[in-house]
């Protein structure tokens, strides 16, 4: 068995007039996230963790923000395409652990929905997925409510 670990990070600035999409779920809030795509900060961090674990390049290489294909893109589609890149290399996701850093909105009511969405796209049991959210104690850009950051760690396995 071959094992790999991957780590991903992303951040996006809050912007008015956009839906807030986190982990493939629309979260009721007065602000969304500025981005070329839907701005799903959590899924972008997960994509980079998966790509990194597989020894591939970053999300921007495969889904550039200069390409109109990905303008306003649903990031669940991007994540599904990342899963195809992994499947071509026979990698399976073993587990995912991820954390959102934000002051608002409260994420607790949405964690189970996000976990279910991730389990569907990653072909992974919800017991092997952890989604957490925490504030940054009012420090830095997340603490000031300017935006949201997300980090993700994954392990992949492949039968040799
Ligand atoms: Mg991003």
PDB file of C-alpha atoms and ligand atoms in Angstrom:
ATOM      1  CA  UNK A   1       0.000   0.000   0.000  1.00  0.00           C
ATOM      2  CA  UNK A   2       1.304   3.457  -0.950  1.00  0.00           C
ATOM      3  CA  UNK A   3       0.240   6.322   1.345  1.00  0.00           C
ATOM      4  CA  UNK A   4       0.446  10.081   0.807  1.00  0.00           C
ATOM      5  CA  UNK A   5      -0.434  13.120   2.878  1.00  0.00           C
ATOM      6  CA  UNK A   6      -1.481  16.473   1.399  1.00  0.00           C
ATOM      7  CA  UNK A   7      -2.076  19.932   2.814  1.00  0.00           C
ATOM      8  CA  UNK A   8      -4.136  22.781   1.376  1.00  0.00           C
ATOM      9  CA  UNK A   9      -4.854  26.396   2.278  1.00  0.00           C
ATOM     10  CA  UNK A  10      -7.156  29.024   0.799  1.00  0.00           C
ATOM     11  CA  UNK A  11      -8.655  32.372   1.701  1.00  0.00           C
ATOM     12  CA  UNK A  12     -11.235  34.668   0.122  1.00  0.00           C
ATOM     13  CA  UNK A  13     -12.419  38.187   0.869  1.00  0.00           C
ATOM     14  CA  UNK A  14     -16.068  38.869   1.732  1.00  0.00           C
ATOM     15  CA  UNK A  15     -18.028  40.694  -0.980  1.00  0.00           C
ATOM     16  CA  UNK A  16     -21.625  41.944  -1.124  1.00  0.00           C
ATOM     17  CA  UNK A  17     -24.182  40.701  -3.632  1.00  0.00           C
ATOM     18  CA  UNK A  18     -22.900  37.136  -3.794  1.00  0.00           C
ATOM     19  CA  UNK A  19     -24.199  33.936  -2.176  1.00  0.00           C
ATOM     20  CA  UNK A  20     -21.959  32.466   0.525  1.00  0.00           C
ATOM     21  CA  UNK A  21     -21.000  28.947  -0.588  1.00  0.00           C
ATOM     22  CA  UNK A  22     -18.946  26.827   1.808  1.00  0.00           C
ATOM     23  CA  UNK A  23     -18.345  23.121   1.331  1.00  0.00           C
ATOM     24  CA  UNK A  24     -20.837  23.057  -1.533  1.00  0.00           C
ATOM     25  CA  UNK A  25     -23.631  24.380   0.697  1.00  0.00           C
ATOM     26  CA  UNK A  26     -25.272  27.809   0.374  1.00  0.00           C
ATOM     27  CA  UNK A  27     -25.061  29.417   3.820  1.00  0.00           C
ATOM     28  CA  UNK A  28     -27.579  32.165   4.660  1.00  0.00           C
ATOM     29  CA  UNK A  29     -25.526  35.345   5.231  1.00  0.00           C
ATOM     30  CA  UNK A  30     -25.515  38.953   4.035  1.00  0.00           C
ATOM     31  CA  UNK A  31     -22.110  38.592   2.310  1.00  0.00           C
ATOM     32  CA  UNK A  32     -20.548  36.102  -0.091  1.00  0.00           C
ATOM     33  CA  UNK A  33     -16.923  35.572  -1.085  1.00  0.00           C
ATOM     34  CA  UNK A  34     -15.186  37.420  -3.939  1.00  0.00           C
ATOM     35  CA  UNK A  35     -13.760  35.018  -6.519  1.00  0.00           C
ATOM     36  CA  UNK A  36     -13.628  34.048 -10.184  1.00  0.00           C
ATOM     37  CA  UNK A  37     -15.502  30.845  -9.221  1.00  0.00           C
ATOM     38  CA  UNK A  38     -18.218  30.557  -6.548  1.00  0.00           C
ATOM     39  CA  UNK A  39     -15.467  31.312  -3.992  1.00  0.00           C
ATOM     40  CA  UNK A  40     -15.899  28.091  -2.039  1.00  0.00           C
ATOM     41  CA  UNK A  41     -12.866  28.565   0.186  1.00  0.00           C
ATOM     42  CA  UNK A  42     -13.208  25.167   1.887  1.00  0.00           C
ATOM     43  CA  UNK A  43     -13.431  23.153  -1.326  1.00  0.00           C
ATOM     44  CA  UNK A  44     -10.452  25.039  -2.784  1.00  0.00           C
ATOM     45  CA  UNK A  45      -8.335  24.101   0.256  1.00  0.00           C
ATOM     46  CA  UNK A  46      -9.520  20.476  -0.084  1.00  0.00           C
ATOM     47  CA  UNK A  47      -8.646  20.483  -3.816  1.00  0.00           C
ATOM     48  CA  UNK A  48      -5.121  21.718  -3.106  1.00  0.00           C
ATOM     49  CA  UNK A  49      -4.658  19.108  -0.361  1.00  0.00           C
ATOM     50  CA  UNK A  50      -5.744  16.335  -2.747  1.00  0.00           C
ATOM     51  CA  UNK A  51      -3.618  17.602  -5.627  1.00  0.00           C
ATOM     52  CA  UNK A  52      -0.623  18.064  -3.330  1.00  0.00           C
ATOM     53  CA  UNK A  53      -0.927  14.545  -1.909  1.00  0.00           C
ATOM     54  CA  UNK A  54      -0.948  13.147  -5.453  1.00  0.00           C
ATOM     55  CA  UNK A  55       2.182  15.145  -6.314  1.00  0.00           C
ATOM     56  CA  UNK A  56       0.248  17.326  -8.758  1.00  0.00           C
ATOM     57  CA  UNK A  57       0.307  21.100  -9.175  1.00  0.00           C
ATOM     58  CA  UNK A  58      -1.999  23.604  -7.487  1.00  0.00           C
ATOM     59  CA  UNK A  59      -5.672  24.246  -8.251  1.00  0.00           C
ATOM     60  CA  UNK A  60      -4.875  27.385 -10.279  1.00  0.00           C
ATOM     61  CA  UNK A  61      -2.836  25.303 -12.730  1.00  0.00           C
ATOM     62  CA  UNK A  62      -5.798  23.106 -13.702  1.00  0.00           C
ATOM     63  CA  UNK A  63      -8.606  25.666 -13.214  1.00  0.00           C
ATOM     64  CA  UNK A  64      -7.027  29.066 -13.986  1.00  0.00           C
ATOM     65  CA  UNK A  65      -8.946  32.236 -13.118  1.00  0.00           C
ATOM     66  CA  UNK A  66      -8.021  33.522 -16.596  1.00  0.00           C
ATOM     67  CA  UNK A  67     -10.178  30.763 -18.147  1.00  0.00           C
ATOM     68  CA  UNK A  68     -13.843  31.726 -18.600  1.00  0.00           C
ATOM     69  CA  UNK A  69     -14.786  28.035 -18.268  1.00  0.00           C
ATOM     70  CA  UNK A  70     -14.380  28.484 -14.521  1.00  0.00           C
ATOM     71  CA  UNK A  71     -16.085  31.894 -14.233  1.00  0.00           C
ATOM     72  CA  UNK A  72     -18.729  31.560 -11.536  1.00  0.00           C
ATOM     73  CA  UNK A  73     -17.939  27.823 -11.445  1.00  0.00           C
ATOM     74  CA  UNK A  74     -19.558  25.525  -8.915  1.00  0.00           C
ATOM     75  CA  UNK A  75     -16.545  24.344  -6.900  1.00  0.00           C
ATOM     76  CA  UNK A  76     -18.145  20.925  -6.354  1.00  0.00           C
ATOM     77  CA  UNK A  77     -17.567  20.435 -10.110  1.00  0.00           C
ATOM     78  CA  UNK A  78     -13.919  21.488  -9.689  1.00  0.00           C
ATOM     79  CA  UNK A  79     -13.518  19.058  -6.775  1.00  0.00           C
ATOM     80  CA  UNK A  80     -15.115  16.256  -8.831  1.00  0.00           C
ATOM     81  CA  UNK A  81     -12.610  16.976 -11.618  1.00  0.00           C
ATOM     82  CA  UNK A  82      -9.752  16.823  -9.094  1.00  0.00           C
ATOM     83  CA  UNK A  83     -11.113  13.413  -8.035  1.00  0.00           C
ATOM     84  CA  UNK A  84     -10.920  12.325 -11.701  1.00  0.00           C
ATOM     85  CA  UNK A  85      -7.243  13.348 -11.826  1.00  0.00           C
ATOM     86  CA  UNK A  86      -6.645  11.224  -8.725  1.00  0.00           C
ATOM     87  CA  UNK A  87      -8.660   8.274 -10.057  1.00  0.00           C
ATOM     88  CA  UNK A  88      -6.576   8.296 -13.264  1.00  0.00           C
ATOM     89  CA  UNK A  89      -3.570   7.744 -10.972  1.00  0.00           C
ATOM     90  CA  UNK A  90      -5.434   5.122  -8.916  1.00  0.00           C
ATOM     91  CA  UNK A  91      -5.440   7.213  -5.733  1.00  0.00           C
ATOM     92  CA  UNK A  92      -8.273   6.800  -3.249  1.00  0.00           C
ATOM     93  CA  UNK A  93      -8.988   9.242  -0.456  1.00  0.00           C
ATOM     94  CA  UNK A  94      -8.369   7.715   2.962  1.00  0.00           C
ATOM     95  CA  UNK A  95      -9.432  10.590   5.193  1.00  0.00           C
ATOM     96  CA  UNK A  96      -9.949  14.355   5.237  1.00  0.00           C
ATOM     97  CA  UNK A  97      -9.554  16.793   8.105  1.00  0.00           C
ATOM     98  CA  UNK A  98     -10.322  20.465   7.474  1.00  0.00           C
ATOM     99  CA  UNK A  99     -10.842  23.683   9.414  1.00  0.00           C
ATOM    100  CA  UNK A 100     -12.547  26.958   8.524  1.00  0.00           C
ATOM    101  CA  UNK A 101     -11.357  30.143  10.190  1.00  0.00           C
ATOM    102  CA  UNK A 102     -14.028  32.846  10.395  1.00  0.00           C
ATOM    103  CA  UNK A 103     -15.784  35.072  12.901  1.00  0.00           C
ATOM    104  CA  UNK A 104     -19.202  34.931  11.219  1.00  0.00           C
ATOM    105  CA  UNK A 105     -21.501  33.315  10.296  1.00  0.00           C
ATOM    106  CA  UNK A 106     -21.738  30.466  12.806  1.00  0.00           C
ATOM    107  CA  UNK A 107     -21.002  27.224  10.992  1.00  0.00           C
ATOM    108  CA  UNK A 108     -22.209  24.682  13.538  1.00  0.00           C
ATOM    109  CA  UNK A 109     -25.705  24.276  11.944  1.00  0.00           C
ATOM    110  CA  UNK A 110     -24.087  23.482   8.571  1.00  0.00           C
ATOM    111  CA  UNK A 111     -21.241  21.125   9.488  1.00  0.00           C
ATOM    112  CA  UNK A 112     -23.240  17.906   8.943  1.00  0.00           C
ATOM    113  CA  UNK A 113     -24.520  19.053   5.537  1.00  0.00           C
ATOM    114  CA  UNK A 114     -20.985  19.982   4.450  1.00  0.00           C
ATOM    115  CA  UNK A 115     -19.645  16.625   5.684  1.00  0.00           C
ATOM    116  CA  UNK A 116     -22.315  14.767   3.698  1.00  0.00           C
ATOM    117  CA  UNK A 117     -21.576  16.776   0.563  1.00  0.00           C
ATOM    118  CA  UNK A 118     -17.838  16.059   0.897  1.00  0.00           C
ATOM    119  CA  UNK A 119     -18.499  12.357   1.494  1.00  0.00           C
ATOM    120  CA  UNK A 120     -20.498  12.168  -1.758  1.00  0.00           C
ATOM    121  CA  UNK A 121     -17.847  13.859  -3.892  1.00  0.00           C
ATOM    122  CA  UNK A 122     -14.841  12.164  -2.272  1.00  0.00           C
ATOM    123  CA  UNK A 123     -16.490   8.678  -2.204  1.00  0.00           C
ATOM    124  CA  UNK A 124     -15.618   8.559   1.469  1.00  0.00           C
ATOM    125  CA  UNK A 125     -17.572   7.594   4.583  1.00  0.00           C
ATOM    126  CA  UNK A 126     -18.539  10.583   6.786  1.00  0.00           C
ATOM    127  CA  UNK A 127     -16.631   8.902   9.665  1.00  0.00           C
ATOM    128  CA  UNK A 128     -13.447   9.585   7.714  1.00  0.00           C
ATOM    129  CA  UNK A 129     -14.210  13.282   7.304  1.00  0.00           C
ATOM    130  CA  UNK A 130     -13.784  16.004   9.917  1.00  0.00           C
ATOM    131  CA  UNK A 131     -15.037  19.538   9.256  1.00  0.00           C
ATOM    132  CA  UNK A 132     -14.311  22.111  11.939  1.00  0.00           C
ATOM    133  CA  UNK A 133     -14.814  25.850  12.255  1.00  0.00           C
ATOM    134  CA  UNK A 134     -13.253  28.309  14.639  1.00  0.00           C
ATOM    135  CA  UNK A 135     -12.832  32.021  15.088  1.00  0.00           C
ATOM    136  CA  UNK A 136      -9.446  33.735  15.031  1.00  0.00           C
ATOM    137  CA  UNK A 137     -10.124  35.485  18.357  1.00  0.00           C
ATOM    138  CA  UNK A 138     -10.679  38.785  16.468  1.00  0.00           C
ATOM    139  CA  UNK A 139      -7.048  38.778  15.232  1.00  0.00           C
ATOM    140  CA  UNK A 140      -5.927  39.303  11.636  1.00  0.00           C
ATOM    141  CA  UNK A 141      -8.090  39.463   8.488  1.00  0.00           C
ATOM    142  CA  UNK A 142     -10.375  36.623   9.531  1.00  0.00           C
ATOM    143  CA  UNK A 143     -10.709  38.111  12.995  1.00  0.00           C
ATOM    144  CA  UNK A 144     -11.637  41.488  11.505  1.00  0.00           C
ATOM    145  CA  UNK A 145     -14.374  39.805   9.434  1.00  0.00           C
ATOM    146  CA  UNK A 146     -12.679  40.706   6.129  1.00  0.00           C
ATOM    147  CA  UNK A 147     -12.802  37.170   4.828  1.00  0.00           C
ATOM    148  CA  UNK A 148     -12.618  33.441   5.470  1.00  0.00           C
ATOM    149  CA  UNK A 149      -9.625  31.098   5.495  1.00  0.00           C
ATOM    150  CA  UNK A 150      -9.607  27.323   5.277  1.00  0.00           C
ATOM    151  CA  UNK A 151      -6.987  24.616   5.765  1.00  0.00           C
ATOM    152  CA  UNK A 152      -7.263  20.958   4.831  1.00  0.00           C
ATOM    153  CA  UNK A 153      -5.198  17.811   5.313  1.00  0.00           C
ATOM    154  CA  UNK A 154      -5.852  14.565   3.446  1.00  0.00           C
ATOM    155  CA  UNK A 155      -4.349  11.117   3.175  1.00  0.00           C
ATOM    156  CA  UNK A 156      -4.508   9.102  -0.032  1.00  0.00           C
ATOM    157  CA  UNK A 157      -3.897   5.392  -0.520  1.00  0.00           C
ATOM    158  CA  UNK A 158      -3.074   3.259  -3.512  1.00  0.00           C
ATOM    159  CA  UNK A 159      -2.754  -0.510  -3.825  1.00  0.00           C
ATOM    160  CA  UNK A 160       0.736  -1.358  -5.139  1.00  0.00           C
TER     161      UNK A 160
HETATM  162 MG1  LIG B   1      -9.889  29.931  -3.770  1.00  0.00          MG
END
